[in-house]
Short mmCIF file of C-alpha atoms and ligand atoms in Angstrom, two decimals:
data_model
loop_
_atom_site.label_atom_id
_atom_site.label_comp_id
_atom_site.label_asym_id
_atom_site.label_seq_id
_atom_site.Cartn_x
_atom_site.Cartn_y
_atom_site.Cartn_z
CA MET O 939 -12.94 -24.31 -12.11
CA ILE O 940 -9.85 -22.39 -12.25
CA ILE O 941 -9.78 -19.04 -10.72
CA GLY O 942 -7.44 -16.64 -10.72
CA ASN O 943 -6.71 -14.38 -7.69
CA TRP O 944 -4.98 -10.86 -8.12
CA LYS O 945 -5.11 -10.00 -4.89
CA MET O 946 -3.41 -6.24 -4.34
CA HIS O 947 -1.46 -6.49 -7.90
CA LYS O 948 -2.53 -4.67 -11.39
CA THR O 949 -3.76 -1.16 -12.70
CA SER O 950 -6.53 -1.64 -14.64
CA GLY O 951 -4.36 -1.18 -17.16
CA GLU O 952 -1.99 -3.53 -16.88
CA ALA O 953 -5.51 -5.89 -16.37
CA ARG O 954 -6.76 -4.94 -19.89
CA GLN O 955 -2.92 -5.08 -21.39
CA PHE O 956 -2.67 -8.74 -19.38
CA ILE O 957 -6.33 -9.62 -20.63
CA HIS O 958 -5.00 -9.73 -24.25
CA SER O 959 -2.27 -11.14 -23.90
CA LEU O 960 -4.04 -14.00 -22.81
CA ILE O 961 -6.38 -14.19 -25.50
CA PRO O 962 -4.60 -16.42 -27.59
CA PHE O 963 -4.52 -19.07 -24.77
CA ILE O 964 -8.46 -18.89 -24.22
CA GLN O 965 -10.39 -18.66 -27.10
CA ASN O 966 -10.72 -22.85 -28.30
CA ILE O 967 -11.24 -23.90 -24.48
CA SER O 968 -14.79 -24.89 -23.25
CA THR O 969 -14.89 -24.53 -20.05
CA SER O 970 -14.56 -20.71 -18.56
CA VAL O 971 -11.96 -19.10 -16.81
CA PHE O 972 -11.61 -16.71 -13.94
CA LEU O 973 -10.25 -14.23 -12.11
CA ALA O 974 -10.68 -11.72 -9.70
CA VAL O 975 -9.14 -8.17 -10.08
CA PRO O 976 -8.65 -4.86 -8.45
CA PHE O 977 -12.31 -2.92 -8.12
CA THR O 978 -10.52 -0.77 -10.05
CA ALA O 979 -9.58 -3.68 -13.06
CA ILE O 980 -13.45 -4.87 -13.03
CA SER O 981 -15.03 -2.39 -15.03
CA SER O 982 -11.83 -3.09 -18.02
CA CYS O 983 -11.16 -6.44 -18.15
CA VAL O 984 -15.40 -6.91 -18.03
CA GLU O 985 -15.02 -4.52 -21.67
CA ALA O 986 -11.28 -7.27 -22.71
CA ALA O 987 -12.90 -10.11 -21.25
CA GLU O 988 -16.43 -10.06 -23.82
CA GLY O 989 -16.90 -12.47 -26.31
CA LEU O 990 -14.19 -14.78 -24.38
CA LYS O 991 -14.34 -17.42 -22.07
CA LEU O 992 -13.19 -15.34 -19.41
CA ILE O 993 -15.77 -14.13 -16.19
CA ILE O 994 -14.54 -11.46 -13.82
CA GLY O 995 -14.80 -10.99 -10.06
CA ALA O 996 -13.97 -9.35 -7.48
CA GLN O 997 -12.18 -10.51 -4.29
CA ASN O 998 -14.33 -8.80 -1.11
CA MET O 999 -17.71 -6.78 -0.46
CA HIS O 1000 -19.48 -5.83 2.65
CA ASP O 1001 -22.56 -7.02 2.78
CA ALA O 1002 -24.44 -3.81 3.30
CA ASP O 1003 -26.06 -2.11 0.07
CA GLU O 1004 -24.91 1.75 1.34
CA GLY O 1005 -24.22 4.01 4.17
CA ALA O 1006 -21.28 4.86 6.28
CA PHE O 1007 -19.15 2.42 5.05
CA THR O 1008 -15.41 4.68 4.68
CA GLY O 1009 -13.86 2.56 1.70
CA GLU O 1010 -15.89 0.03 1.81
CA ILE O 1011 -18.05 -1.61 -1.77
CA SER O 1012 -21.34 -3.65 -1.99
CA ALA O 1013 -22.46 -5.79 -4.08
CA SER O 1014 -24.79 -3.71 -6.57
CA MET O 1015 -21.81 -1.70 -6.85
CA LEU O 1016 -19.71 -5.01 -7.98
CA LYS O 1017 -22.68 -5.71 -9.75
CA GLU O 1018 -22.83 -2.69 -12.41
CA ALA O 1019 -19.11 -2.58 -13.01
CA GLY O 1020 -19.62 -6.36 -14.10
CA ALA O 1021 -18.57 -8.62 -11.88
CA SER O 1022 -20.29 -11.99 -11.57
CA PHE O 1023 -18.32 -13.62 -8.87
CA VAL O 1024 -17.00 -12.43 -5.32
CA ILE O 1025 -14.30 -14.09 -3.18
CA LEU O 1026 -15.10 -13.67 0.70
CA GLY O 1027 -13.48 -14.76 4.13
CA HIS O 1028 -9.78 -15.27 2.18
CA SER O 1029 -7.57 -15.58 4.98
CA GLU O 1030 -6.17 -12.35 4.12
CA ARG O 1031 -9.13 -10.73 4.63
CA ARG O 1032 -9.62 -12.93 7.96
CA GLN O 1033 -5.95 -12.26 9.35
CA LEU O 1034 -4.98 -8.58 8.42
CA PHE O 1035 -8.93 -6.97 8.54
CA TYR O 1036 -9.94 -8.90 11.63
CA GLU O 1037 -12.82 -10.94 9.79
CA THR O 1038 -15.26 -12.81 11.61
CA ASP O 1039 -17.25 -15.72 10.21
CA ALA O 1040 -20.16 -13.53 11.70
CA PHE O 1041 -19.33 -11.35 8.95
CA ILE O 1042 -18.36 -13.18 6.40
CA ASN O 1043 -21.56 -14.81 6.94
CA ARG O 1044 -23.71 -11.60 5.76
CA LYS O 1045 -21.89 -11.24 2.75
CA VAL O 1046 -22.59 -14.14 1.62
CA ARG O 1047 -26.32 -13.81 1.74
CA SER O 1048 -25.43 -10.18 0.66
CA ALA O 1049 -24.16 -11.14 -1.89
CA LEU O 1050 -26.32 -14.33 -3.17
CA GLN O 1051 -29.34 -12.04 -2.66
CA SER O 1052 -27.38 -9.85 -5.40
CA GLY O 1053 -26.96 -12.35 -7.96
CA LEU O 1054 -23.40 -12.75 -7.48
CA GLN O 1055 -21.23 -15.91 -7.19
CA PRO O 1056 -19.85 -16.66 -3.66
CA ILE O 1057 -16.78 -18.38 -3.07
CA VAL O 1058 -15.94 -18.83 0.15
CA CYS O 1059 -12.67 -19.46 1.97
CA ILE O 1060 -11.76 -21.93 4.61
CA GLY O 1061 -8.34 -23.06 5.98
CA GLU O 1062 -6.17 -23.80 9.02
CA THR O 1063 -2.59 -22.21 9.54
CA GLN O 1064 0.49 -24.08 10.41
CA GLU O 1065 -0.64 -24.39 14.10
CA GLU O 1066 -3.73 -25.76 14.15
CA ARG O 1067 -3.27 -28.35 12.06
CA ALA O 1068 0.09 -29.43 14.05
CA LEU O 1069 -2.15 -29.68 17.19
CA GLY O 1070 -4.84 -31.64 14.91
CA LYS O 1071 -7.22 -29.02 15.21
CA THR O 1072 -7.69 -28.61 11.14
CA GLN O 1073 -11.62 -30.41 11.07
CA GLU O 1074 -12.15 -28.00 14.06
CA VAL O 1075 -11.22 -24.92 12.52
CA LEU O 1076 -12.75 -25.91 8.93
CA THR O 1077 -16.49 -26.65 11.08
CA ARG O 1078 -16.45 -24.13 12.77
CA GLN O 1079 -15.50 -22.05 9.67
CA LEU O 1080 -18.15 -23.55 7.70
CA LYS O 1081 -20.32 -23.62 10.21
CA ASP O 1082 -20.58 -19.75 11.01
CA SER O 1083 -20.04 -18.04 7.48
CA LEU O 1084 -23.00 -20.23 5.54
CA PHE O 1085 -25.02 -20.12 8.67
CA GLY O 1086 -29.17 -19.94 7.05
CA LEU O 1087 -27.93 -20.32 3.42
CA ASP O 1088 -28.39 -21.88 0.61
CA LEU O 1089 -25.47 -23.93 0.29
CA THR O 1090 -26.41 -25.26 -3.42
CA ARG O 1091 -25.17 -21.94 -4.95
CA VAL O 1092 -21.76 -21.85 -2.76
CA VAL O 1093 -18.13 -22.09 -4.11
CA VAL O 1094 -16.11 -23.54 -1.63
CA ALA O 1095 -12.84 -22.89 -1.45
CA TYR O 1096 -10.29 -24.65 1.13
CA GLU O 1097 -6.59 -22.68 1.46
CA PRO O 1098 -4.31 -24.24 4.20
CA ILE O 1099 -2.82 -20.77 5.13
CA TRP O 1100 0.34 -22.68 5.46
CA ALA O 1101 0.62 -23.26 1.77
CA ILE O 1102 -0.16 -19.69 0.54
CA GLY O 1103 2.82 -17.91 -0.85
CA THR O 1104 4.53 -20.53 0.72
CA GLY O 1105 5.91 -22.77 -2.85
CA GLN O 1106 4.54 -25.36 -0.02
CA ALA O 1107 1.39 -26.64 -1.35
CA ALA O 1108 -0.92 -29.41 -0.41
CA THR O 1109 0.14 -32.90 -1.11
CA PRO O 1110 -2.88 -34.17 -3.27
CA ALA O 1111 -3.02 -36.33 -0.99
CA ILE O 1112 -3.72 -34.51 2.10
CA ALA O 1113 -5.84 -32.24 0.30
CA GLN O 1114 -8.05 -34.91 -1.24
CA THR O 1115 -8.82 -35.85 2.51
CA VAL O 1116 -9.79 -32.45 3.05
CA HIS O 1117 -12.23 -32.11 0.64
CA ALA O 1118 -13.82 -34.55 1.48
CA PHE O 1119 -14.36 -33.99 4.90
CA ILE O 1120 -16.01 -30.55 3.80
CA ARG O 1121 -18.06 -32.15 1.19
CA GLU O 1122 -19.44 -34.16 3.41
CA PRO O 1123 -22.32 -31.75 5.06
CA LEU O 1124 -22.59 -29.52 1.54
CA PRO O 1125 -24.82 -30.46 -1.01
CA LYS O 1126 -23.21 -33.58 -2.98
CA LYS O 1127 -22.61 -31.27 -6.28
CA ASN O 1128 -20.67 -28.43 -4.88
CA ILE O 1129 -17.65 -27.08 -6.35
CA ILE O 1130 -14.55 -27.17 -4.10
CA ILE O 1131 -11.60 -26.29 -4.99
CA SER O 1132 -7.95 -26.09 -3.71
CA ALA O 1133 -6.10 -23.28 -2.95
CA GLY O 1134 -2.12 -21.60 -2.03
CA SER O 1135 0.69 -22.44 -4.22
CA VAL O 1136 -1.30 -24.05 -6.78
CA ASN O 1137 1.52 -23.72 -10.24
CA PRO O 1138 1.77 -25.52 -14.01
CA GLY O 1139 3.71 -28.02 -11.82
CA ASN O 1140 0.92 -29.40 -8.81
CA LEU O 1141 -2.29 -28.72 -10.67
CA THR O 1142 -3.27 -32.24 -12.85
CA ALA O 1143 -2.30 -34.12 -9.78
CA LEU O 1144 -4.33 -32.13 -7.80
CA LEU O 1145 -7.54 -32.27 -9.89
CA SER O 1146 -6.73 -35.81 -10.80
CA GLU O 1147 -8.66 -36.05 -6.73
CA PRO O 1148 -12.01 -36.81 -6.39
CA ASP O 1149 -13.37 -34.12 -4.47
CA ILE O 1150 -11.36 -31.33 -5.83
CA ASN O 1151 -13.21 -29.20 -8.66
CA GLY O 1152 -10.27 -26.71 -8.98
CA ALA O 1153 -8.34 -24.64 -7.89
CA LEU O 1154 -7.97 -20.34 -6.87
CA VAL O 1155 -4.38 -19.28 -7.55
CA GLY O 1156 -2.53 -16.47 -6.34
CA GLY O 1157 1.03 -16.09 -7.54
CA ALA O 1158 0.52 -18.29 -10.62
CA SER O 1159 -1.95 -16.20 -12.07
CA LEU O 1160 -0.30 -12.59 -12.33
CA ASN O 1161 2.11 -14.35 -15.06
CA VAL O 1162 0.18 -14.55 -18.58
CA GLU O 1163 2.58 -17.91 -19.18
CA ASP O 1164 1.69 -19.22 -16.08
CA PHE O 1165 -2.18 -18.59 -16.41
CA ALA O 1166 -1.90 -19.48 -19.83
CA GLN O 1167 -0.50 -23.13 -18.79
CA LEU O 1168 -2.58 -23.67 -16.20
CA ILE O 1169 -6.09 -23.33 -18.37
CA THR O 1170 -4.21 -25.82 -20.91
CA LEU O 1171 -3.39 -27.95 -18.50
CA ARG O 1172 -7.21 -27.80 -17.48
CA ASN O 1173 -8.80 -28.37 -20.56
CA SER O 1174 -7.10 -31.34 -21.30
CA LEU O 1175 -8.32 -33.32 -18.77
P1 13P M 1829 -0.88 -18.20 -3.38
O1 13P M 1829 -1.32 -18.81 -4.97
O2 13P M 1829 0.52 -17.00 -4.72
O3 13P M 1829 -0.06 -19.63 -2.44
O4 13P M 1829 -2.62 -17.33 -3.20
C1 13P M 1829 -3.47 -18.38 -3.00
C2 13P M 1829 -4.07 -17.62 -2.47
O5 13P M 1829 -4.06 -16.86 -1.71
C3 13P M 1829 -5.32 -17.40 -3.91
O6 13P M 1829 -6.81 -17.13 -3.03
#
């Protein structure tokens, strides 16, 4: 599973243009690729991706279905716009917008109820890793954000915060060790994907690890050539 996360990049027009440029690279792929785009680009991307193995999703949502939550968006709004999945609990949401595991738990529940595939992000800071707290942090995030939910329906993304946007991806060995740890309490077949400075130069090595089932890609998904290269690499495995 390769998911591009555009974060706050690309207008609806730029997004449509990106997908048109991507068409030659995804026409013959066997498994779908995923793109999490800004809310305003969802509809145009869904339209542009019609007939392609390209699945469009969102990067966040509120857990309530409607209400007085200025600036927020609900699962049913995302569904109607054509989103198929939603990234929840991204470290940027946790750190910059103070989202808690309890809030993320409610969002995951709402996404599942609405038929949106949740991609739940967890990850430790550099400091937590240095203090030997990686397992403790991940266990807490997993437990609290997935409490009481159907675990078979959740995709987990391991995003070490120190690797996001730094060019310093986790080595395949580090990522594999953590993925194996995350997998323990989850159903065996769950998809666990890796994130943090994933690019065409390190994707293949990451995907060759037994417990790494894909990648959540930020920066390298913004550029057609890089994203196409990631898809080609994945497709050739
Ligand atoms: P980068 O790939 O730019 O490090 O971003 C990772 C990320 O946050 C994906 O959600």
